[in-house]
Every structure is written in structure tokens, then in C-alpha cells.
PDB file of C-alpha atoms in Angstrom:
ATOM      1  CA  MET A 581       9.748  -6.389  -2.533  1.00  0.00           C
ATOM      2  CA  ARG A 582       9.136  -8.882   0.291  1.00  0.00           C
ATOM      3  CA  ILE A 583      11.134 -11.898   0.076  1.00  0.00           C
ATOM      4  CA  LEU A 584      10.886 -15.391   2.947  1.00  0.00           C
ATOM      5  CA  LEU A 585      13.959 -16.811   3.352  1.00  0.00           C
ATOM      6  CA  ALA A 586      13.715 -20.590   4.745  1.00  0.00           C
ATOM      7  CA  GLU A 587      17.296 -21.369   5.916  1.00  0.00           C
ATOM      8  CA  ASP A 588      18.117 -23.588   8.997  1.00  0.00           C
ATOM      9  CA  ASP A 589      21.732 -22.155   9.166  1.00  0.00           C
ATOM     10  CA  PRO A 590      22.193 -19.273  11.544  1.00  0.00           C
ATOM     11  CA  GLN A 591      25.285 -17.783  10.115  1.00  0.00           C
ATOM     12  CA  LEU A 592      24.400 -18.049   6.850  1.00  0.00           C
ATOM     13  CA  GLY A 593      20.570 -16.839   6.970  1.00  0.00           C
ATOM     14  CA  ASP A 594      21.856 -13.597   8.931  1.00  0.00           C
ATOM     15  CA  GLY A 595      24.335 -12.910   6.149  1.00  0.00           C
ATOM     16  CA  LEU A 596      21.794 -13.438   3.044  1.00  0.00           C
ATOM     17  CA  THR A 597      19.020 -11.306   5.294  1.00  0.00           C
ATOM     18  CA  VAL A 598      21.626  -8.211   5.896  1.00  0.00           C
ATOM     19  CA  GLY A 599      22.667  -8.312   2.160  1.00  0.00           C
ATOM     20  CA  LEU A 600      19.444  -8.796   0.830  1.00  0.00           C
ATOM     21  CA  ARG A 601      18.019  -5.965   2.655  1.00  0.00           C
ATOM     22  CA  GLN A 602      21.356  -3.839   1.353  1.00  0.00           C
ATOM     23  CA  ALA A 603      19.995  -4.872  -2.003  1.00  0.00           C
ATOM     24  CA  GLY A 604      16.840  -3.333  -1.271  1.00  0.00           C
ATOM     25  CA  PHE A 605      14.564  -6.242  -0.684  1.00  0.00           C
ATOM     26  CA  THR A 606      12.275  -6.948   2.708  1.00  0.00           C
ATOM     27  CA  VAL A 607      13.338 -10.038   4.032  1.00  0.00           C
ATOM     28  CA  ASP A 608      11.600 -12.359   6.640  1.00  0.00           C
ATOM     29  CA  TRP A 609      13.825 -15.254   7.852  1.00  0.00           C
ATOM     30  CA  VAL A 610      12.496 -18.353   9.005  1.00  0.00           C
ATOM     31  CA  ARG A 611      14.615 -21.675  10.178  1.00  0.00           C
ATOM     32  CA  ASP A 612      12.495 -24.525   9.525  1.00  0.00           C
ATOM     33  CA  GLY A 613       9.961 -25.752   6.870  1.00  0.00           C
ATOM     34  CA  GLN A 614       6.602 -26.032   9.193  1.00  0.00           C
ATOM     35  CA  ALA A 615       7.384 -22.246  10.200  1.00  0.00           C
ATOM     36  CA  ALA A 616       7.741 -21.337   6.086  1.00  0.00           C
ATOM     37  CA  ASP A 617       4.617 -23.317   5.331  1.00  0.00           C
ATOM     38  CA  VAL A 618       2.647 -21.107   8.179  1.00  0.00           C
ATOM     39  CA  ALA A 619       3.979 -17.628   6.761  1.00  0.00           C
ATOM     40  CA  LEU A 620       3.180 -18.718   3.415  1.00  0.00           C
ATOM     41  CA  GLN A 621      -0.309 -19.057   4.154  1.00  0.00           C
ATOM     42  CA  ALA A 622      -1.070 -16.216   6.200  1.00  0.00           C
ATOM     43  CA  GLU A 623       1.139 -13.314   4.584  1.00  0.00           C
ATOM     44  CA  ALA A 624       1.828 -12.610   1.303  1.00  0.00           C
ATOM     45  CA  PHE A 625       5.396 -12.728  -0.662  1.00  0.00           C
ATOM     46  CA  ASP A 626       7.125 -11.821  -3.663  1.00  0.00           C
ATOM     47  CA  LEU A 627       9.130 -14.633  -3.513  1.00  0.00           C
ATOM     48  CA  LEU A 628      10.547 -17.457  -1.651  1.00  0.00           C
ATOM     49  CA  VAL A 629      14.081 -18.264  -1.099  1.00  0.00           C
ATOM     50  CA  LEU A 630      13.839 -22.056   0.005  1.00  0.00           C
ATOM     51  CA  ASP A 631      16.672 -24.388   1.554  1.00  0.00           C
ATOM     52  CA  LEU A 632      16.272 -27.955   0.878  1.00  0.00           C
ATOM     53  CA  GLY A 633      17.380 -29.575   4.094  1.00  0.00           C
ATOM     54  CA  LEU A 634      14.756 -27.709   6.629  1.00  0.00           C
ATOM     55  CA  PRO A 635      14.208 -29.263  10.066  1.00  0.00           C
ATOM     56  CA  ARG A 636      10.353 -30.203  11.184  1.00  0.00           C
ATOM     57  CA  LEU A 637       9.691 -30.236   6.926  1.00  0.00           C
ATOM     58  CA  GLY A 638      11.921 -30.820   4.392  1.00  0.00           C
ATOM     59  CA  GLY A 639      11.997 -28.066   1.304  1.00  0.00           C
ATOM     60  CA  LEU A 640      10.498 -30.349  -1.319  1.00  0.00           C
ATOM     61  CA  ASP A 641       7.334 -30.585   1.003  1.00  0.00           C
ATOM     62  CA  VAL A 642       7.252 -26.855   1.365  1.00  0.00           C
ATOM     63  CA  LEU A 643       7.329 -26.310  -2.016  1.00  0.00           C
ATOM     64  CA  ALA A 644       4.708 -29.578  -3.162  1.00  0.00           C
ATOM     65  CA  ARG A 645       2.031 -27.370  -0.031  1.00  0.00           C
ATOM     66  CA  VAL A 646       2.769 -24.375  -1.440  1.00  0.00           C
ATOM     67  CA  ARG A 647       2.101 -25.316  -5.510  1.00  0.00           C
ATOM     68  CA  GLY A 648      -0.897 -27.740  -4.272  1.00  0.00           C
ATOM     69  CA  ARG A 649      -2.642 -24.495  -2.873  1.00  0.00           C
ATOM     70  CA  GLY A 650      -2.162 -22.919  -5.899  1.00  0.00           C
ATOM     71  CA  GLN A 651      -0.071 -20.384  -4.815  1.00  0.00           C
ATOM     72  CA  ALA A 652       1.914 -18.793  -7.480  1.00  0.00           C
ATOM     73  CA  VAL A 653       4.760 -17.064  -5.534  1.00  0.00           C
ATOM     74  CA  PRO A 654       8.148 -17.415  -7.573  1.00  0.00           C
ATOM     75  CA  VAL A 655      10.471 -20.409  -5.380  1.00  0.00           C
ATOM     76  CA  LEU A 656      14.258 -20.014  -5.742  1.00  0.00           C
ATOM     77  CA  ILE A 657      15.621 -23.148  -4.441  1.00  0.00           C
ATOM     78  CA  LEU A 658      19.370 -22.390  -2.368  1.00  0.00           C
ATOM     79  CA  THR A 659      20.660 -25.300  -1.465  1.00  0.00           C
ATOM     80  CA  ALA A 660      23.886 -27.342  -0.714  1.00  0.00           C
ATOM     81  CA  ARG A 661      22.697 -30.315  -2.926  1.00  0.00           C
ATOM     82  CA  ASP A 662      24.214 -30.161  -6.293  1.00  0.00           C
ATOM     83  CA  ALA A 663      23.481 -33.719  -7.795  1.00  0.00           C
ATOM     84  CA  VAL A 664      21.057 -33.694 -10.963  1.00  0.00           C
ATOM     85  CA  GLY A 665      18.680 -35.796  -9.265  1.00  0.00           C
ATOM     86  CA  ASP A 666      18.206 -33.030  -6.830  1.00  0.00           C
ATOM     87  CA  LYS A 667      17.868 -30.226  -9.077  1.00  0.00           C
ATOM     88  CA  VAL A 668      15.618 -32.247 -11.484  1.00  0.00           C
ATOM     89  CA  ALA A 669      13.105 -33.281  -8.318  1.00  0.00           C
ATOM     90  CA  GLY A 670      13.134 -29.142  -7.270  1.00  0.00           C
ATOM     91  CA  LEU A 671      12.562 -27.606 -10.856  1.00  0.00           C
ATOM     92  CA  ASP A 672       9.944 -30.250 -11.545  1.00  0.00           C
ATOM     93  CA  GLY A 673       8.248 -29.858  -8.168  1.00  0.00           C
ATOM     94  CA  GLY A 674       7.420 -26.497  -9.198  1.00  0.00           C
ATOM     95  CA  ALA A 675      10.748 -24.564  -8.096  1.00  0.00           C
ATOM     96  CA  ASP A 676      11.242 -21.185 -10.452  1.00  0.00           C
ATOM     97  CA  ASP A 677      15.269 -21.555 -10.031  1.00  0.00           C
ATOM     98  CA  TYR A 678      17.766 -23.976  -8.540  1.00  0.00           C
ATOM     99  CA  LEU A 679      21.136 -21.934  -7.065  1.00  0.00           C
ATOM    100  CA  VAL A 680      23.756 -24.317  -5.105  1.00  0.00           C
ATOM    101  CA  LYS A 681      25.626 -23.229  -2.193  1.00  0.00           C
ATOM    102  CA  PRO A 682      27.951 -21.008  -1.977  1.00  0.00           C
ATOM    103  CA  VAL A 683      26.218 -18.423  -3.976  1.00  0.00           C
ATOM    104  CA  ASP A 684      27.372 -15.093  -4.833  1.00  0.00           C
ATOM    105  CA  LEU A 685      24.989 -12.202  -3.263  1.00  0.00           C
ATOM    106  CA  ASP A 686      24.938 -10.372  -6.809  1.00  0.00           C
ATOM    107  CA  GLU A 687      24.151 -12.986  -8.635  1.00  0.00           C
ATOM    108  CA  LEU A 688      21.444 -13.987  -6.275  1.00  0.00           C
ATOM    109  CA  ALA A 689      19.951 -10.668  -6.200  1.00  0.00           C
ATOM    110  CA  ALA A 690      19.823 -10.727  -9.792  1.00  0.00           C
ATOM    111  CA  ARG A 691      17.971 -13.806  -9.990  1.00  0.00           C
ATOM    112  CA  ILE A 692      15.505 -12.661  -7.806  1.00  0.00           C
ATOM    113  CA  ARG A 693      14.857  -9.609  -9.731  1.00  0.00           C
ATOM    114  CA  ALA A 694      14.615 -11.310 -13.120  1.00  0.00           C
ATOM    115  CA  LEU A 695      12.173 -14.077 -11.122  1.00  0.00           C
ATOM    116  CA  ILE A 696       9.755 -11.266  -9.837  1.00  0.00           C
ATOM    117  CA  ARG A 697       9.975  -9.372 -13.105  1.00  0.00           C
ATOM    118  CA  ARG A 698       8.599 -12.610 -14.970  1.00  0.00           C
ATOM    119  CA  SER A 699       6.188 -13.265 -12.285  1.00  0.00           C
ATOM    120  CA  ALA A 700       4.726  -9.785 -13.223  1.00  0.00           C
ATOM    121  CA  GLY A 701       4.783 -10.350 -17.077  1.00  0.00           C
ATOM    122  CA  ARG A 702       7.408  -8.017 -17.623  1.00  0.00           C
ATOM    123  CA  SER A 703      10.625  -9.107 -19.746  1.00  0.00           C
ATOM    124  CA  ALA A 704      12.759  -5.441 -20.015  1.00  0.00           C
ATOM    125  CA  PRO A 705      14.763  -4.928 -16.665  1.00  0.00           C
ATOM    126  CA  LEU A 706      13.633  -1.284 -16.503  1.00  0.00           C
ATOM    127  CA  LEU A 707      10.409   0.444 -15.296  1.00  0.00           C
ATOM    128  CA  VAL A 708       9.724   3.279 -17.692  1.00  0.00           C
ATOM    129  CA  TRP A 709       6.642   5.732 -17.171  1.00  0.00           C
ATOM    130  CA  GLY A 710       6.782   8.875 -19.397  1.00  0.00           C
ATOM    131  CA  GLU A 711       9.878  10.181 -18.631  1.00  0.00           C
ATOM    132  CA  LEU A 712      10.508   8.393 -15.435  1.00  0.00           C
ATOM    133  CA  VAL A 713      13.236   5.282 -15.736  1.00  0.00           C
ATOM    134  CA  LEU A 714      13.558   3.074 -12.846  1.00  0.00           C
ATOM    135  CA  ASP A 715      16.132   0.634 -12.813  1.00  0.00           C
ATOM    136  CA  PRO A 716      15.762  -2.254 -10.033  1.00  0.00           C
ATOM    137  CA  ALA A 717      19.181  -3.490 -10.184  1.00  0.00           C
ATOM    138  CA  ALA A 718      21.095  -0.419  -9.661  1.00  0.00           C
ATOM    139  CA  ARG A 719      18.229   1.447  -7.137  1.00  0.00           C
ATOM    140  CA  ARG A 720      18.083   4.745  -9.569  1.00  0.00           C
ATOM    141  CA  LEU A 721      15.376   6.824 -10.888  1.00  0.00           C
ATOM    142  CA  THR A 722      15.665   9.441 -13.247  1.00  0.00           C
ATOM    143  CA  ARG A 723      13.412  12.038 -14.405  1.00  0.00           C
ATOM    144  CA  ALA A 724      14.126  13.383 -18.112  1.00  0.00           C
ATOM    145  CA  GLY A 725      17.355  11.807 -17.837  1.00  0.00           C
ATOM    146  CA  GLU A 726      18.155  13.550 -14.401  1.00  0.00           C
ATOM    147  CA  PRO A 727      18.489  11.368 -10.597  1.00  0.00           C
ATOM    148  CA  VAL A 728      15.974  11.514  -8.418  1.00  0.00           C
ATOM    149  CA  GLU A 729      16.717  11.214  -4.777  1.00  0.00           C
ATOM    150  CA  LEU A 730      14.287   8.650  -3.061  1.00  0.00           C
ATOM    151  CA  SER A 731      14.588   7.092   0.357  1.00  0.00           C
ATOM    152  CA  GLY A 732      14.592   3.336   0.377  1.00  0.00           C
ATOM    153  CA  ARG A 733      10.938   2.818   1.320  1.00  0.00           C
ATOM    154  CA  GLU A 734      10.080   5.262  -1.579  1.00  0.00           C
ATOM    155  CA  PHE A 735      11.818   3.414  -3.584  1.00  0.00           C
ATOM    156  CA  ALA A 736      10.254   0.587  -3.268  1.00  0.00           C
ATOM    157  CA  LEU A 737       6.655   1.646  -2.959  1.00  0.00           C
ATOM    158  CA  LEU A 738       7.259   3.493  -6.278  1.00  0.00           C
ATOM    159  CA  GLN A 739       8.783   0.153  -7.889  1.00  0.00           C
ATOM    160  CA  MET A 740       5.333  -1.554  -6.819  1.00  0.00           C
ATOM    161  CA  LEU A 741       3.070   0.934  -8.244  1.00  0.00           C
ATOM    162  CA  LEU A 742       4.946   1.230 -11.605  1.00  0.00           C
ATOM    163  CA  GLU A 743       5.265  -3.245 -11.462  1.00  0.00           C
ATOM    164  CA  GLY A 744       1.106  -2.853 -11.053  1.00  0.00           C
ATOM    165  CA  ALA A 745       0.553   0.156 -13.256  1.00  0.00           C
ATOM    166  CA  GLY A 746      -3.148   0.197 -14.211  1.00  0.00           C
ATOM    167  CA  ARG A 747      -3.892  -1.636 -11.105  1.00  0.00           C
ATOM    168  CA  VAL A 748      -5.488  -0.701  -7.714  1.00  0.00           C
ATOM    169  CA  LEU A 749      -3.202  -1.634  -4.781  1.00  0.00           C
ATOM    170  CA  THR A 750      -4.611  -1.668  -1.542  1.00  0.00           C
ATOM    171  CA  ARG A 751      -2.909   0.024   1.417  1.00  0.00           C
ATOM    172  CA  SER A 752      -2.650  -3.705   2.754  1.00  0.00           C
ATOM    173  CA  GLN A 753      -0.888  -5.017   0.083  1.00  0.00           C
ATOM    174  CA  LEU A 754       1.337  -2.357  -0.170  1.00  0.00           C
ATOM    175  CA  GLU A 755       2.390  -2.324   3.587  1.00  0.00           C
ATOM    176  CA  GLN A 756       2.977  -5.947   3.590  1.00  0.00           C
ATOM    177  CA  SER A 757       5.683  -5.670   1.155  1.00  0.00           C
ATOM    178  CA  LEU A 758       6.812  -2.726   2.582  1.00  0.00           C
ATOM    179  CA  TYR A 759       7.280  -4.016   5.709  1.00  0.00           C
ATOM    180  CA  GLY A 760       8.537  -7.138   7.119  1.00  0.00           C
ATOM    181  CA  TRP A 761       8.379  -9.016  10.599  1.00  0.00           C
ATOM    182  CA  GLY A 762       9.472  -6.737  13.431  1.00  0.00           C
ATOM    183  CA  ASP A 763       8.885  -3.475  11.497  1.00  0.00           C
ATOM    184  CA  GLU A 764       6.436  -1.049  13.262  1.00  0.00           C
ATOM    185  CA  PRO A 765       5.221   1.533  10.971  1.00  0.00           C
ATOM    186  CA  ASP A 766       2.976   4.537  12.107  1.00  0.00           C
ATOM    187  CA  SER A 767      -0.252   4.418  11.255  1.00  0.00           C
ATOM    188  CA  ASN A 768       0.404   7.285   8.817  1.00  0.00           C
ATOM    189  CA  ALA A 769       3.667   6.091   7.349  1.00  0.00           C
ATOM    190  CA  LEU A 770       2.123   5.083   4.008  1.00  0.00           C
ATOM    191  CA  GLU A 771       0.622   8.384   3.025  1.00  0.00           C
ATOM    192  CA  VAL A 772       3.939  10.168   4.313  1.00  0.00           C
ATOM    193  CA  HIS A 773       6.125   7.998   1.875  1.00  0.00           C
ATOM    194  CA  ILE A 774       2.761   8.884  -0.851  1.00  0.00           C
ATOM    195  CA  HIS A 775       3.083  12.331   0.029  1.00  0.00           C
ATOM    196  CA  HIS A 776       6.886  12.732  -0.649  1.00  0.00           C
ATOM    197  CA  LEU A 777       6.906  10.613  -4.111  1.00  0.00           C
ATOM    198  CA  ARG A 778       4.219  13.461  -5.233  1.00  0.00           C
ATOM    199  CA  LYS A 779       6.200  16.342  -3.877  1.00  0.00           C
ATOM    200  CA  LYS A 780       9.204  14.885  -5.901  1.00  0.00           C
ATOM    201  CA  LEU A 781       7.607  13.306  -8.959  1.00  0.00           C
ATOM    202  CA  GLY A 782       4.322  15.452  -9.150  1.00  0.00           C
ATOM    203  CA  SER A 783       0.994  14.933  -7.875  1.00  0.00           C
ATOM    204  CA  GLU A 784      -0.649  13.861 -11.067  1.00  0.00           C
ATOM    205  CA  LEU A 785       1.612  10.393 -10.815  1.00  0.00           C
ATOM    206  CA  ILE A 786      -0.047   8.475  -8.001  1.00  0.00           C
ATOM    207  CA  ARG A 787      -3.823   8.329  -7.783  1.00  0.00           C
ATOM    208  CA  THR A 788      -6.143   7.803  -4.451  1.00  0.00           C
ATOM    209  CA  LEU A 789      -8.974   5.985  -4.911  1.00  0.00           C
ATOM    210  CA  ARG A 790     -10.537   6.430  -1.639  1.00  0.00           C
ATOM    211  CA  GLY A 791     -11.437   3.997   0.686  1.00  0.00           C
ATOM    212  CA  VAL A 792      -9.486   1.474  -1.617  1.00  0.00           C
ATOM    213  CA  GLY A 793      -6.174   2.365  -2.274  1.00  0.00           C
ATOM    214  CA  TYR A 794      -3.517   3.798  -4.770  1.00  0.00           C
ATOM    215  CA  THR A 795      -2.567   3.304  -8.477  1.00  0.00           C
ATOM    216  CA  ILE A 796      -0.204   4.886 -10.950  1.00  0.00           C
ATOM    217  CA  PRO A 797      -2.545   4.857 -14.549  1.00  0.00           C
ATOM    218  CA  ARG A 798      -0.949   3.083 -17.318  1.00  0.00           C
TER     219      ARG A 798
END
């Protein structure tokens, strides 16, 4: 799952980027509101973590532009502003959650997972498909109760396909969610990950629609 982090504090932004990547997220980090707005118009993200006190364009202005364009990306405000009025303004402005700094990284990751889960129309914390049970919080996959070892990218790819079970996800959609800025995947990297998943989980799990993309049937 790909996150855009809009945070102007270098130390905090670096720490959040490292921590969220360790939690399994693909993270792109921008340091001002104008850059965040441009990124949100150019690329698809699963969630926006948004500071309010950003230079060039304030967080509430970024939020207003996002909702004004009709973008439904979940937004989690992460800010030092703890006044009730700021919280009301953020939530009424279209944010889905509001956290005050400093924040525990485990709590932040849990809130992100909850928001992404809700945006996908799912309430259960686990993704279940036949004998497969994927736990995004624990970063664990089991098959008939037995653990299955996956690489980080294999896990993320399988999670995306299970989240969208019944829908065809294009190559572009999958690659945008798997790879952030600065990642330079090989031209066949996605196919390699698909091949490894099929080898570990069975060839019938992931279906290819040639020229369109990949899907896991409901």
C-alpha cells in the first residue's frame, strides 16, 4: 500500500518514512503543501498523511483541493495542533482521522491500516480466501494454518490483489502501489513476483487477463 507523507520537519519525516516502510508500506515523502498537491494530481496513493503547518500551501488548503477534485483518498492529519477548533476544522474539512504529535509509530500504522480497510469497504482485519489467511498487521500469511514465507513485495502484491478480489487490477495500478519514487523496478519485476506467488500458492490463484491485468476471483 502506497502512502504520501506530507511533512516539513526533516527529522520527523525521515523517521516516519523509515518506520512506515518497516511496517510494510510504500512511502513517498514531500516537504511542502504545493508538492503534495502536485503529487496527488499526478499519481495514485492509498492514503495521505498530512501535516497542517506546511510551507507554500497549508495542510487545510491541500485537503480542500483534494476534496474539491472529488478525490476519495483517505487522509490522516498528523500535526502538533491540538486545539479542539483545529481538530473540528480538519475533520469537517474532509479528513478521515486526526492525530496529534508526538505519535507512537505502532498506533499510526494501525490507524493507517484501519483507514485503508474502511476505504476498501472491509471491516474485518484479516483477508481470507479459501485456505489463505493474510494478516496485514502481523505481516503474516498462512495456508491451511501453516505459515507461508513471502518477500515484502510479494506480500504487498498479494494484499492488493486480495483487497480487490473480483476486480482486475492493471499493471500500472499494481506497480504504482508497489514502487515509490526512486525505485527502479526491472521491466519484468511484476511478472517475477506473480510467478513466485503462483509457485508458492498455486497457479489457479492469480489469473492473467492478457493486455489488461491480474485478478483473484471472489
